[in-house]
Coordinates of C-alpha atoms in Angstrom, one line a residue:
Chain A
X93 CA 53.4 25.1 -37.0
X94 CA 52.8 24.4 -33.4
X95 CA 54.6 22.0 -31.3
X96 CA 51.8 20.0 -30.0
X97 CA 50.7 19.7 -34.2
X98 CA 54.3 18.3 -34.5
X99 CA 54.2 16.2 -31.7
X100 CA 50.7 14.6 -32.8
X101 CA 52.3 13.9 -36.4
X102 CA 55.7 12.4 -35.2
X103 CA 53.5 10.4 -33.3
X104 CA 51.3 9.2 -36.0
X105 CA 54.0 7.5 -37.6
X106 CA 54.6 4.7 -34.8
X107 CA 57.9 3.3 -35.8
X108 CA 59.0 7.0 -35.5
X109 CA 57.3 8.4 -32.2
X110 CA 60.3 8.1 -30.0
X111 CA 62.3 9.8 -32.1
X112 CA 63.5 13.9 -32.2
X113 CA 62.2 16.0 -29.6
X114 CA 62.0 13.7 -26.6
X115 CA 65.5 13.3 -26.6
X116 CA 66.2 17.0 -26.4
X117 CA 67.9 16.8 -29.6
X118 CA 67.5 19.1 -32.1
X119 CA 68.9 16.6 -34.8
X120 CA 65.8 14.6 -36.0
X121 CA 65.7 11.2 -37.7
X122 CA 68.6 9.5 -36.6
X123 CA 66.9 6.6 -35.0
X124 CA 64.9 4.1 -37.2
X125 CA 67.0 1.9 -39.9
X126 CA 68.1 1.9 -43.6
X127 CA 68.6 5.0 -45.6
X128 CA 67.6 8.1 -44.8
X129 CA 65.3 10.5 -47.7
X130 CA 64.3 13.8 -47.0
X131 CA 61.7 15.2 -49.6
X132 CA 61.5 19.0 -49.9
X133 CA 57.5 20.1 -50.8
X134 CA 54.6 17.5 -50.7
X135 CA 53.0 18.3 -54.1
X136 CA 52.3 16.3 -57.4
X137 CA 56.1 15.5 -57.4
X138 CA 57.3 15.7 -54.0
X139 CA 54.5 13.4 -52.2
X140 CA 54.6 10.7 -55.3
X141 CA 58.1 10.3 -54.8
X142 CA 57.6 9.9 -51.2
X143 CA 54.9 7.1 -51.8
X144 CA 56.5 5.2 -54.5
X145 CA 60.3 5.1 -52.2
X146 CA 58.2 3.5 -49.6
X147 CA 56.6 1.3 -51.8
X148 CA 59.4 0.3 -53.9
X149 CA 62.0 -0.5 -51.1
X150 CA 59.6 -2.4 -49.3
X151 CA 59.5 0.3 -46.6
X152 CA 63.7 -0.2 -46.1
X153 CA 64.0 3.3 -46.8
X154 CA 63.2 6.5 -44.0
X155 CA 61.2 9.0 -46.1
X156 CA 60.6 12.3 -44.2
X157 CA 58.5 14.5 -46.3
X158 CA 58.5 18.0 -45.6
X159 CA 55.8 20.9 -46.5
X160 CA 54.3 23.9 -44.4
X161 CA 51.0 23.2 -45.7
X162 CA 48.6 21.3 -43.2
X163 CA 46.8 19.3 -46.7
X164 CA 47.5 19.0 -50.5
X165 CA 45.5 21.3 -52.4
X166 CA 45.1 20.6 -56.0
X167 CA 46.4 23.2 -58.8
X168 CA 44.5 21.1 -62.0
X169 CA 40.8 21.8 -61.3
X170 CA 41.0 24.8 -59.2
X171 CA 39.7 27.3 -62.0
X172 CA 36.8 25.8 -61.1
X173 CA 36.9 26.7 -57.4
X174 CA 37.1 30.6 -59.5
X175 CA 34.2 29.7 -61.5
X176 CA 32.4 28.4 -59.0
X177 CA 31.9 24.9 -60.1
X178 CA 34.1 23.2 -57.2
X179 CA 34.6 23.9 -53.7
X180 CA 38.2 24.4 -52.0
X181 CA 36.8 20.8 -50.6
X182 CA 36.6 19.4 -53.6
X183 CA 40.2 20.1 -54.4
X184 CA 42.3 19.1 -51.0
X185 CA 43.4 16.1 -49.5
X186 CA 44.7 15.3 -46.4
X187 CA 48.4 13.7 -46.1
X188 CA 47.0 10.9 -44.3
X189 CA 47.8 8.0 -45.9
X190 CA 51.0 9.2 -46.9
X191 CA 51.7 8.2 -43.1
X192 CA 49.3 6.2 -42.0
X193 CA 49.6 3.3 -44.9
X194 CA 53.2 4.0 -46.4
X195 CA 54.8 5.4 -43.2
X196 CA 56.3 8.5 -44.8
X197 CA 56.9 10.9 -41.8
X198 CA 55.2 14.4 -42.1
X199 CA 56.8 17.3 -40.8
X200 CA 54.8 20.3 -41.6
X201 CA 57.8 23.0 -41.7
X202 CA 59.9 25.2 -43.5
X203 CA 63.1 24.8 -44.8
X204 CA 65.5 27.8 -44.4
X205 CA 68.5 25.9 -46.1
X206 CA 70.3 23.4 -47.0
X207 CA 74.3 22.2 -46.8
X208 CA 75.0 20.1 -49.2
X209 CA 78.3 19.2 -47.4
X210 CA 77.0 17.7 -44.5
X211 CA 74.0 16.1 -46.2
X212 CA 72.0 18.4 -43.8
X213 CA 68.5 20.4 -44.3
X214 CA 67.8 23.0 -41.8
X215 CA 64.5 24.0 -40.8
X216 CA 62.5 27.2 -39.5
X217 CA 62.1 25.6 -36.1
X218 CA 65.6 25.3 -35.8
X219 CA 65.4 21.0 -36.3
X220 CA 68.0 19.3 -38.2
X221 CA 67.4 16.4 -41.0
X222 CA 69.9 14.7 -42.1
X223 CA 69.9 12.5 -45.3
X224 CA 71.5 10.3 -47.4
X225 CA 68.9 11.9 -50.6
X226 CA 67.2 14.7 -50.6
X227 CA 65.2 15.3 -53.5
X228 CA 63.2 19.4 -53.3
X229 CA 60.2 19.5 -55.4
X230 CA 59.9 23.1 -54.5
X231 CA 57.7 24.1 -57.2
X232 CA 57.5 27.7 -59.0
X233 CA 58.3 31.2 -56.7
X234 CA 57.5 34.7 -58.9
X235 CA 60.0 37.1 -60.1
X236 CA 58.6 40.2 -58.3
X237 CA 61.5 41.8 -59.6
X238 CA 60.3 42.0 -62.9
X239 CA 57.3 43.9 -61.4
X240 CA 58.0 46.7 -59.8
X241 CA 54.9 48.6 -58.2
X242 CA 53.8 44.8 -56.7
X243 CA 56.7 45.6 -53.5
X244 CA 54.1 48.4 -52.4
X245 CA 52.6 47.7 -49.5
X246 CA 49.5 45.7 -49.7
X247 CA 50.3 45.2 -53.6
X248 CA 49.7 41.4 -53.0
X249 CA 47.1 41.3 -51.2
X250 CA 44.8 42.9 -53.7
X251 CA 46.5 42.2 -56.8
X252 CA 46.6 38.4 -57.1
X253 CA 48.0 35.6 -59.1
X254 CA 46.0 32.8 -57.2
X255 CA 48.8 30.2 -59.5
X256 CA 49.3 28.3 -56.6
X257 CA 46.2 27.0 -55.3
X258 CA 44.9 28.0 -52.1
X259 CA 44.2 31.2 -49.9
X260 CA 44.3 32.9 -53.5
X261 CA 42.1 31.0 -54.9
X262 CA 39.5 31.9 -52.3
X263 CA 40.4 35.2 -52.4
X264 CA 39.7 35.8 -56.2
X265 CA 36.6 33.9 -56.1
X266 CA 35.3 36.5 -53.4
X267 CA 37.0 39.3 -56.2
X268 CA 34.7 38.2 -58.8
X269 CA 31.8 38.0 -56.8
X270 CA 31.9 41.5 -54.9
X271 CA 32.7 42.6 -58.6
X272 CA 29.5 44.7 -60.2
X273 CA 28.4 43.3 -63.6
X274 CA 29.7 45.8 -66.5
X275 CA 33.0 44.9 -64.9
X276 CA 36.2 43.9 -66.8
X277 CA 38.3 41.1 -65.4
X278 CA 42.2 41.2 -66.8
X279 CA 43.9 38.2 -66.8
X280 CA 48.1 38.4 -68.0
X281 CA 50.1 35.9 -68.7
X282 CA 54.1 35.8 -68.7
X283 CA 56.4 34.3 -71.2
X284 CA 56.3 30.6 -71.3
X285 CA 57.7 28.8 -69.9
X286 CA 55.2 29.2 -66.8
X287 CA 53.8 26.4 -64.8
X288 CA 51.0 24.6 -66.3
X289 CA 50.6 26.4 -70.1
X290 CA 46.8 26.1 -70.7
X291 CA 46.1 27.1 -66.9
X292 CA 45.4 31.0 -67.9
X293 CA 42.7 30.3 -71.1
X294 CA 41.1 27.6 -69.1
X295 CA 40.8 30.2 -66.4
X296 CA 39.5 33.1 -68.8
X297 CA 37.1 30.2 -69.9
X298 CA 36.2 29.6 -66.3
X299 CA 35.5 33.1 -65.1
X300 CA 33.7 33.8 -68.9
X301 CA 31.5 30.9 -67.5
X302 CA 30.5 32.7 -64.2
X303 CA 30.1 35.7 -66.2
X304 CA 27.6 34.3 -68.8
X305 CA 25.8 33.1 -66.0
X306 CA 25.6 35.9 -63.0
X307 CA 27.1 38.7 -64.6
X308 CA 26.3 38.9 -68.4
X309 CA 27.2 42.5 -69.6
X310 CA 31.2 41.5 -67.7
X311 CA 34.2 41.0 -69.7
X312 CA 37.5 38.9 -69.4
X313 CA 40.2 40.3 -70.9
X314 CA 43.5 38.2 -71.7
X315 CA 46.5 40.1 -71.8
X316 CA 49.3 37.5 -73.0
X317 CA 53.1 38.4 -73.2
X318 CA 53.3 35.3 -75.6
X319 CA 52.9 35.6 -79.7
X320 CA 49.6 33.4 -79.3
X321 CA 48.0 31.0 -76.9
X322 CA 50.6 28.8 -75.8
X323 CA 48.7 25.7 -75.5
X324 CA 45.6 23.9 -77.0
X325 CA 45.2 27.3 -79.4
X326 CA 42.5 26.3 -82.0
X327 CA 40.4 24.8 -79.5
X328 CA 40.2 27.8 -76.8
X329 CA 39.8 30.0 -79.5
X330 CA 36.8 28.3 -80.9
X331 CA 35.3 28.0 -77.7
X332 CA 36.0 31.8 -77.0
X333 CA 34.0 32.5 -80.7
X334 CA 31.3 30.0 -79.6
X335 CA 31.0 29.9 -76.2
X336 CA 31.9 33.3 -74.8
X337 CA 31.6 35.6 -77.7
X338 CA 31.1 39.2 -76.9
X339 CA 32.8 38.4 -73.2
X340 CA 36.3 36.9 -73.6
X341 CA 38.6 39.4 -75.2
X342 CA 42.0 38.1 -76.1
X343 CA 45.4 40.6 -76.7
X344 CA 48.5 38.6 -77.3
X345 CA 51.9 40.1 -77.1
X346 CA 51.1 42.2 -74.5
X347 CA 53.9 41.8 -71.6
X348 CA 53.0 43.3 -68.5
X349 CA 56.3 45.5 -66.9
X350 CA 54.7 46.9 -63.8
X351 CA 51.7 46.8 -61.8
X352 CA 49.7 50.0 -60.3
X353 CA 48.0 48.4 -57.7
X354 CA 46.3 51.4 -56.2
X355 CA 44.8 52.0 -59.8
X356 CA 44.4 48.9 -60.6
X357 CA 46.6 49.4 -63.7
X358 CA 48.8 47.1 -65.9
X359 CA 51.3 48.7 -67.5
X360 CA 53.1 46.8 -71.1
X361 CA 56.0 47.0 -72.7
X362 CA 55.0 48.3 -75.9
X363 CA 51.1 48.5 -75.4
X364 CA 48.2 51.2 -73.9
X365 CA 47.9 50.9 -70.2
X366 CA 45.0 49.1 -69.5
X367 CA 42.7 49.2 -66.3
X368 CA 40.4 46.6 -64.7
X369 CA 37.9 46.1 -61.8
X370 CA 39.7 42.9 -60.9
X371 CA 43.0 42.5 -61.9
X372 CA 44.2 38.9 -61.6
X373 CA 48.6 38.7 -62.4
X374 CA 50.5 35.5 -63.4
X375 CA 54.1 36.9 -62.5
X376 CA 57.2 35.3 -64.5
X377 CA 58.5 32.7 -62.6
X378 CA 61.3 30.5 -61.4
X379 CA 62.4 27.4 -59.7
X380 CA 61.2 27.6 -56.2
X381 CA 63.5 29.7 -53.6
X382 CA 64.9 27.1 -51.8
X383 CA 66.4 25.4 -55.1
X384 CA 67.7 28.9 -55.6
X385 CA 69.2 29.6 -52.6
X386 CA 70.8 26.5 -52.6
X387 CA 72.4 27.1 -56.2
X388 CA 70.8 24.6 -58.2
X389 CA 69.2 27.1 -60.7
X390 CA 71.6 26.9 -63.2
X391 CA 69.3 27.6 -66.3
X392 CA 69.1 31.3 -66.8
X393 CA 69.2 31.8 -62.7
X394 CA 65.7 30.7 -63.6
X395 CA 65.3 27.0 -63.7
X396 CA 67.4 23.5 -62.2
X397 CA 69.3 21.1 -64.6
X398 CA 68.8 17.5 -63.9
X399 CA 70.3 14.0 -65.0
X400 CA 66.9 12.6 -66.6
X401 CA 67.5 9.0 -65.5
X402 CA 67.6 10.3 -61.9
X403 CA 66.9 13.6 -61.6
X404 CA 70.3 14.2 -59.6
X405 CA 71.0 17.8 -60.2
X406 CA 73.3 18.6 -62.1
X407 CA 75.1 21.2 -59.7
X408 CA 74.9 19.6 -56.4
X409 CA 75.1 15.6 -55.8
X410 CA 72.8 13.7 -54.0
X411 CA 70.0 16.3 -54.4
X412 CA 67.4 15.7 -56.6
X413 CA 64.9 18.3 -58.0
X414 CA 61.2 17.2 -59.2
X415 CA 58.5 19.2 -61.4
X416 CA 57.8 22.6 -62.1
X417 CA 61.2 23.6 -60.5
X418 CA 63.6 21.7 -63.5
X419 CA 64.7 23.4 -66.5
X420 CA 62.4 21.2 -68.9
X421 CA 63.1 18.8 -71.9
X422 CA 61.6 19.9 -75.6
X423 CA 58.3 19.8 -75.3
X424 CA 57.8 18.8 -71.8
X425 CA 54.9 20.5 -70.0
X426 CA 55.7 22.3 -66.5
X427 CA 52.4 20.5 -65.3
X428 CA 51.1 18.8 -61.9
X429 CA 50.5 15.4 -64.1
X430 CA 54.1 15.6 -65.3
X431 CA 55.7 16.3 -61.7
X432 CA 53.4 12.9 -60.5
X433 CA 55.7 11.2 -63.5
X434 CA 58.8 13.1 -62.4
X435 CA 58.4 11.4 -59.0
X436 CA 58.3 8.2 -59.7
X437 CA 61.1 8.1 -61.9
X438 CA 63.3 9.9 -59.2
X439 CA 61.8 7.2 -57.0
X440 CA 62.8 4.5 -58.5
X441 CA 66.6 5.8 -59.4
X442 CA 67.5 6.7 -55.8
X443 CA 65.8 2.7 -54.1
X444 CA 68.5 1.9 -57.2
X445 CA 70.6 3.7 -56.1
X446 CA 70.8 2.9 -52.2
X447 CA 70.4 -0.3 -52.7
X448 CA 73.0 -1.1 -55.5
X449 CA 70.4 -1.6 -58.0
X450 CA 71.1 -0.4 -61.6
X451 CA 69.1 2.6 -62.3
X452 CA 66.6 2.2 -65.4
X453 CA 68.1 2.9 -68.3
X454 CA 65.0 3.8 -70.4
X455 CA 62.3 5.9 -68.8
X456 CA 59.3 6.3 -70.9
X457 CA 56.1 8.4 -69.2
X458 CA 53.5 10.3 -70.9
X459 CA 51.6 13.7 -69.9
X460 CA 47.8 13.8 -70.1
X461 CA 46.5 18.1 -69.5
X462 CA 42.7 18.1 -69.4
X463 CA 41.5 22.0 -69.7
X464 CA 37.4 22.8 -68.9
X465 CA 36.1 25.1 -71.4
X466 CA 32.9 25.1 -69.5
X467 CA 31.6 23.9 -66.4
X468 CA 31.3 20.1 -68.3
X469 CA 33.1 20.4 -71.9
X470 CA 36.4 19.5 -71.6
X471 CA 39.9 19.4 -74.2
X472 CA 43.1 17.9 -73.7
X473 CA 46.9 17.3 -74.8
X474 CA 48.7 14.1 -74.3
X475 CA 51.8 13.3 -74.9
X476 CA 54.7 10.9 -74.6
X477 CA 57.8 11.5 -73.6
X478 CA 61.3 8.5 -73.9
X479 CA 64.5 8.9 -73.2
X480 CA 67.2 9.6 -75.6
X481 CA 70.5 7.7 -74.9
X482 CA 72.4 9.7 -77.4
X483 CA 70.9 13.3 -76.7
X484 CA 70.8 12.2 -73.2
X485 CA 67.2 14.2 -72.6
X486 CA 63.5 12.9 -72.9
X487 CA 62.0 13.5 -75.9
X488 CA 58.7 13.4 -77.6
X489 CA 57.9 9.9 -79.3
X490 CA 57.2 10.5 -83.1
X491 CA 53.9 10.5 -84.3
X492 CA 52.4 9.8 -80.1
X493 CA 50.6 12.9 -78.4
X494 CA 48.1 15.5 -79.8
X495 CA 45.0 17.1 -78.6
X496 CA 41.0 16.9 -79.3
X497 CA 39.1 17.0 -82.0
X498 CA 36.5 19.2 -80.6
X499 CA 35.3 19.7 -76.4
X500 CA 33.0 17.0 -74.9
X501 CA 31.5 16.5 -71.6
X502 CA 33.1 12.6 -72.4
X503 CA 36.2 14.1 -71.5
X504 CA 34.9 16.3 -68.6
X505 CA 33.7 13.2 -67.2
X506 CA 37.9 11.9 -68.2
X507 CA 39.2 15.1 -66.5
X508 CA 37.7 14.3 -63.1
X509 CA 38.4 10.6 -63.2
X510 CA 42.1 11.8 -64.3
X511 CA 41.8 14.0 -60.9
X512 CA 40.8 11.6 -58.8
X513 CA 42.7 9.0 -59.8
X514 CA 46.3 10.8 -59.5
X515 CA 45.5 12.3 -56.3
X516 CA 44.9 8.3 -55.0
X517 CA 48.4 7.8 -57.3
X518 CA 50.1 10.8 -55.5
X519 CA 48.8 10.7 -51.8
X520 CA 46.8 7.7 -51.2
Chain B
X401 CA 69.2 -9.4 -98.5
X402 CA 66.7 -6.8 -97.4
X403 CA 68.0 -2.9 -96.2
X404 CA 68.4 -4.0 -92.5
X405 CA 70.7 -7.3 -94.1
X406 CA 68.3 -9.5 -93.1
X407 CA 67.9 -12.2 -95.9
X408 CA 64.7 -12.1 -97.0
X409 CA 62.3 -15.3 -96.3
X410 CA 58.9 -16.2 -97.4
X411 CA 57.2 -16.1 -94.0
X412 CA 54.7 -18.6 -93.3
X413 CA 51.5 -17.8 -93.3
X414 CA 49.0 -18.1 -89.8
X415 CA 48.9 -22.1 -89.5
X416 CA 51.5 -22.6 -91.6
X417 CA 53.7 -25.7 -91.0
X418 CA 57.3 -24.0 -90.7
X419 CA 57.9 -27.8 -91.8
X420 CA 56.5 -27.0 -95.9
X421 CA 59.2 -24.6 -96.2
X422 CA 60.8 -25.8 -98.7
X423 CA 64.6 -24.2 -97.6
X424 CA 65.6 -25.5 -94.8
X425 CA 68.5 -23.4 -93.9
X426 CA 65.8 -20.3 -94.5
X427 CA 63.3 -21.8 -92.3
X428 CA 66.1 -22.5 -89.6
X429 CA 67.3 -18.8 -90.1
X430 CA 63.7 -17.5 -89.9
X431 CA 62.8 -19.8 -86.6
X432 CA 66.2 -18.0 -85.2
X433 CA 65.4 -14.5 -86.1
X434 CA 61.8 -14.9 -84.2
X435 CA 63.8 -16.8 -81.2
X436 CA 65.6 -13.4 -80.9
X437 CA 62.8 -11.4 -81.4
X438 CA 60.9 -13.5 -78.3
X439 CA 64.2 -13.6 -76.4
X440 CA 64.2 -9.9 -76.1
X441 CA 60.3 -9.4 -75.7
X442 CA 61.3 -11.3 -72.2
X443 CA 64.5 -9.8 -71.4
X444 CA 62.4 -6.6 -70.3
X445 CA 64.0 -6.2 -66.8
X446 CA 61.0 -6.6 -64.6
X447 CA 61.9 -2.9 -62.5
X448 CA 62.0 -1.1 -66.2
X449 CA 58.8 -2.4 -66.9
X450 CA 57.0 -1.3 -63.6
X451 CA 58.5 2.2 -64.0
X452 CA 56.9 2.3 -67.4
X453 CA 53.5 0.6 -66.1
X454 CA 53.7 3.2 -63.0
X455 CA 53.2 5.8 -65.9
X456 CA 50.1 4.7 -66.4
X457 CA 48.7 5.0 -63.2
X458 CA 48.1 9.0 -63.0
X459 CA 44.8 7.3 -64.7
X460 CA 44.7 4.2 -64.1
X461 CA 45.6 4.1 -60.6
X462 CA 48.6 3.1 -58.4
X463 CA 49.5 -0.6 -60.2
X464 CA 46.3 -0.1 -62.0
X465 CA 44.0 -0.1 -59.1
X466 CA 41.9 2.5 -60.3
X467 CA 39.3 4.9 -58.5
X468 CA 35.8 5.1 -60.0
X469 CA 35.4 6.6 -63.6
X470 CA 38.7 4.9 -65.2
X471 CA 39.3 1.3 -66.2
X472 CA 41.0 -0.8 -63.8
X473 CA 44.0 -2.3 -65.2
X474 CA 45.3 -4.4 -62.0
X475 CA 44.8 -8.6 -62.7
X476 CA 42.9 -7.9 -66.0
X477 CA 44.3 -10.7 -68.5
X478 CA 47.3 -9.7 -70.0
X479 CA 46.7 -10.4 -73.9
X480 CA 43.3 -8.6 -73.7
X481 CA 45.6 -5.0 -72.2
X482 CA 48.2 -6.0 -74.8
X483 CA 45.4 -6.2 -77.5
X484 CA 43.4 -3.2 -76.6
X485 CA 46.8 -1.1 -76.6
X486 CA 47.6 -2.2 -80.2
X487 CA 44.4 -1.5 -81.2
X488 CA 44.4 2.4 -79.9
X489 CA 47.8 2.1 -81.6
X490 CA 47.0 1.1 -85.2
X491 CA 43.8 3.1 -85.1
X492 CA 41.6 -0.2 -84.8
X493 CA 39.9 1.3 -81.6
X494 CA 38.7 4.6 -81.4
X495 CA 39.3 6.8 -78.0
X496 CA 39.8 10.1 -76.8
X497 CA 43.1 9.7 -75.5
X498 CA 44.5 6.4 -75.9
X499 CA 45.2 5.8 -79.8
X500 CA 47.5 8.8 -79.2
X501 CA 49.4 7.6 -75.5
X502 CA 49.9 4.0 -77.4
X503 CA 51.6 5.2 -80.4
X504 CA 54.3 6.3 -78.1
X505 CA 55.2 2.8 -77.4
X506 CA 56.4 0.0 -78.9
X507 CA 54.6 -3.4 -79.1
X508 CA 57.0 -5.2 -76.9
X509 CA 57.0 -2.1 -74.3
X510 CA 53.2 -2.8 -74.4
X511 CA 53.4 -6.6 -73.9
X512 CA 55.7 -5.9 -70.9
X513 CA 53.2 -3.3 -69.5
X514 CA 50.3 -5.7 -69.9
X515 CA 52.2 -8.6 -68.3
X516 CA 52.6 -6.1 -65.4
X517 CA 49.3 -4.9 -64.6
X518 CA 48.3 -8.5 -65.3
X519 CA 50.0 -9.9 -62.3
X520 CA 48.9 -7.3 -59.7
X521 CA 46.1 -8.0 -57.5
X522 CA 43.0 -6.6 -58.0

């Protein structure tokens, strides 16, 4: 980011604008009072947690939250930025009033590591933050490894997995249009566990949509690694039957092992190569690097362990990991609405726990997944999730949770209320 | 004696006098068993039940201030919440989404929930 940026957000929260780099320090954040949290990644987990600390210790407690990105872009609802149906505008918010009404400082960086030792987190423009907490909500980063042919150069920028929203989503948007109608669109999909399960079939629904509309002789082609759809199954297959017959095709078991970019190949473990105009990759994926590098991925290398009451990691103390990073209770969703519930929890452990309070001993939350099966019909899963004392996990409550009886633009009128109301939970 | 060892009392019926009961030392049991069953209804420890009201507010909004499109939950009145949740949860009131969040708690989680969003401000 650039210095006068910086300066301009240091300065927007007041009570912190004569901190850091007026003194010629490089340490930041040791002026200001009470406990000091540093929050890694200002997502659905990251930037609730950061909210609900301030809120919850009455503002006692220094919360500096820290994310590259200049505003919040939205993962739910952004295969409708692909479809055409939203705008990148429709999905992003700004951090605002993260700072302005909670006075969480921002401090749009990255973090290059961490020493768990000194209770320090270093950062790309060589600034210190010490804390007391630091809880990373780093999100999901790909195992490129697992894909050879995607280390060529320029692999990445044409082959794309648009799974984290942003400058990919734009970018495949522009793929689809540019691409001439008789086209085939292939869509692959790793073993779960992946972040957000029914993401991919509400994205072949998405992209069937634009198809039915401007390009009607195209085809989407799923190419799953998984035995069958992973999530919401009878329901996305009746609205491929109905809705998008002759246009979505859908090949399970199919794991992609390499990628021929130049080709625009994907080749399978045991399966036919199969070729495409646009070829759109989910890669494997793991806890974010950061929680990596720092050694907290103790699941498989793959995913961080975590004390469910706090979400204390269970490799390094005093860090806590949030959302799609943590190796996942039984049926647990790696989703944006789950991370929102992952934050608050973790919020409300560590004001507990630096203020002396006891830490709840019974967290109960739910998960609500709304999926668009056109640009208004809409299906979802809920479910609820309680802690288990003996088992020492959350776990689904018997007989809660399930999913629609059929689509209904009732529930696409639910999915955008559900938006809009936990990005005001997570930012505002 | 019943499975749970509770010894098994004729329960009065709504507007019953606990007084016509003709055992005494049953109708003392019975009024002790329901003083414990109130007791813990209250003993919800006020932070547990804002972290499990907080869970709401992905929909609802932040202590139940919602944005358009979603029911508001802040200041509503605390038996009609508590009411409208037991309803979704014994299949009285028919949603999309709720009878199957509800089920996954239990009525005195619910009553603590409602008492929450009850006392925020609108």
């Amino acid at each position: 980011m650039q210095r006068r940026q910086f300066v301009q957000t240091m300065g927007a929260g007041s009570a912190f604008g004569a901190m850091g780099l007026v003194s010629g320090c490089a340490t930041m954040g040791t002026g200001g009072h009470g406990p000091k949290v540093v929050i890694v990644g200002a997502g659905y987990g990251g930037a609730t947690a950061a909210k609900y600390i301030r809120m919850w210790s009455d503002q006692g407690i220094q919360v500096t939250l820290v994310d590259p990105n200049a505003a919040f872009i939205s993962c739910p609802i952004s295969n409708l930025v692909l479809s055409g149906v939203k705008t990148m505008a429709d999905i992003t918010t700004p951090y605002d009033n993260l700072v302005k009404r909670h006075g969480v400082r921002m401090v749009h960086d990255r973090v290059t590591t961490i020493d768990p030792e000194k209770r320090v987190v270093h950062l790309a423009s060589g600034s210190e933050l010490p804390y007391d907490r630091l809880i990373l909500s780093p999100g999901v980063d790909f195992m490129w490894e697992t894909l050879p042919g995607m280390a060529k150069p320029g692999a990445q920028d044409s082959v794309l997995h648009s799974w984290k929203a942003g400058p990919q989503t734009v970018a495949l948007r522009k793929q689809l249009e540019a691409m001439p109608d008789g086209g085939v669109y292939a869509l692959s999909i790793p073993l779960a566990p992946y972040r957000c399960p029914p993401g991919p079939y509400e994205r072949a629904c998405q992209v069937a949509h634009y198809f039915s509309k401007h390009k009607p002789k195209s085809k989407v082609l799923i190419l799953d690694a998984n035995d069958d759809v992973t999530s919401k199954g009878p329901l996305f297959k009746k609205a491929w039957a109905e809705r998008y017959k002759g246009i979505i095709e859908y090949r399970p078991k199919h794991n992609v092992v390499d990628v021929d970019a130049a080709t625009k190949t994907l080749k399978f473990e045991f399966n036919d190569d199969v070729q495409a105009q646009v070829l759109n990759v989910i890669p494997a994926m793991r806890a974010g690097d950061i929680a990596v590098k720092t050694g907290l991925a103790t699941a498989n290398k793959r995913w961080c362990e975590v004390d469910w009451l706090t979400f204390e990691s269970k490799a390094a103390k005093n860090i806590h990991v949030l959302g799609d990073a943590i190796q996942v209770a039984p049926l647990m969703p790696k989703s944006g609405h789950m991370a929102n519930q992952h934050g608050k929890t973790c919020a409300a452990a560590v004001v507990a726990l630096l203020t002396g309070k006891e830490v709840n001993t019974l967290p109960i939350y739910n998960n609500t997944c709304y999926s668009f099966v056109s640009d208004e019909d809409v299906v979802h899963v809920a479910s609820v999730h309680r802690y288990d004392a003996e088992k020492k996990t959350m776990l689904t409550v018997p007989g809660s949770g399930g999913v629609s009886v059929a689509a209904s633009e009732l529930e696409g009128r639910y999915a955008l209320a559900w938006a809009h109301n936990i990005w005001a939970d997570t930012l505002a | 004696v019943d499975q749970r060892g509770f010894r098994v009392v004729d329960v009065p019926k709504p507007g019953e006098n606990m007084k016509s009961l003709k055992c005494l030392p049953a109708a003392l049991l019975l009024s002790g068993l329901m003083g414990a069953a109130g007791a813990q209804a209250q003993a919800v420890d006020p932070l547990q039940a804002r972290s499990w009201a907080a869970a709401c507010a992905n929909c609802h909004g932040t202590n139940g201030q919602a944005q358009p499109g979603m029911e508001a939950l802040a200041g509503a009145n605390k038996d009609d919440i508590a009411k409208k949740m037991l309803d979704f949860k014994n299949g009285r009131k028919p949603a999309t989404v709720m009878h199957q969040i509800a089920k996954g708690y239990s009525d005195d989680q619910i009553h603590a929930i409602a008492a929450y969003f009850a006392a925020q401000k609108k």
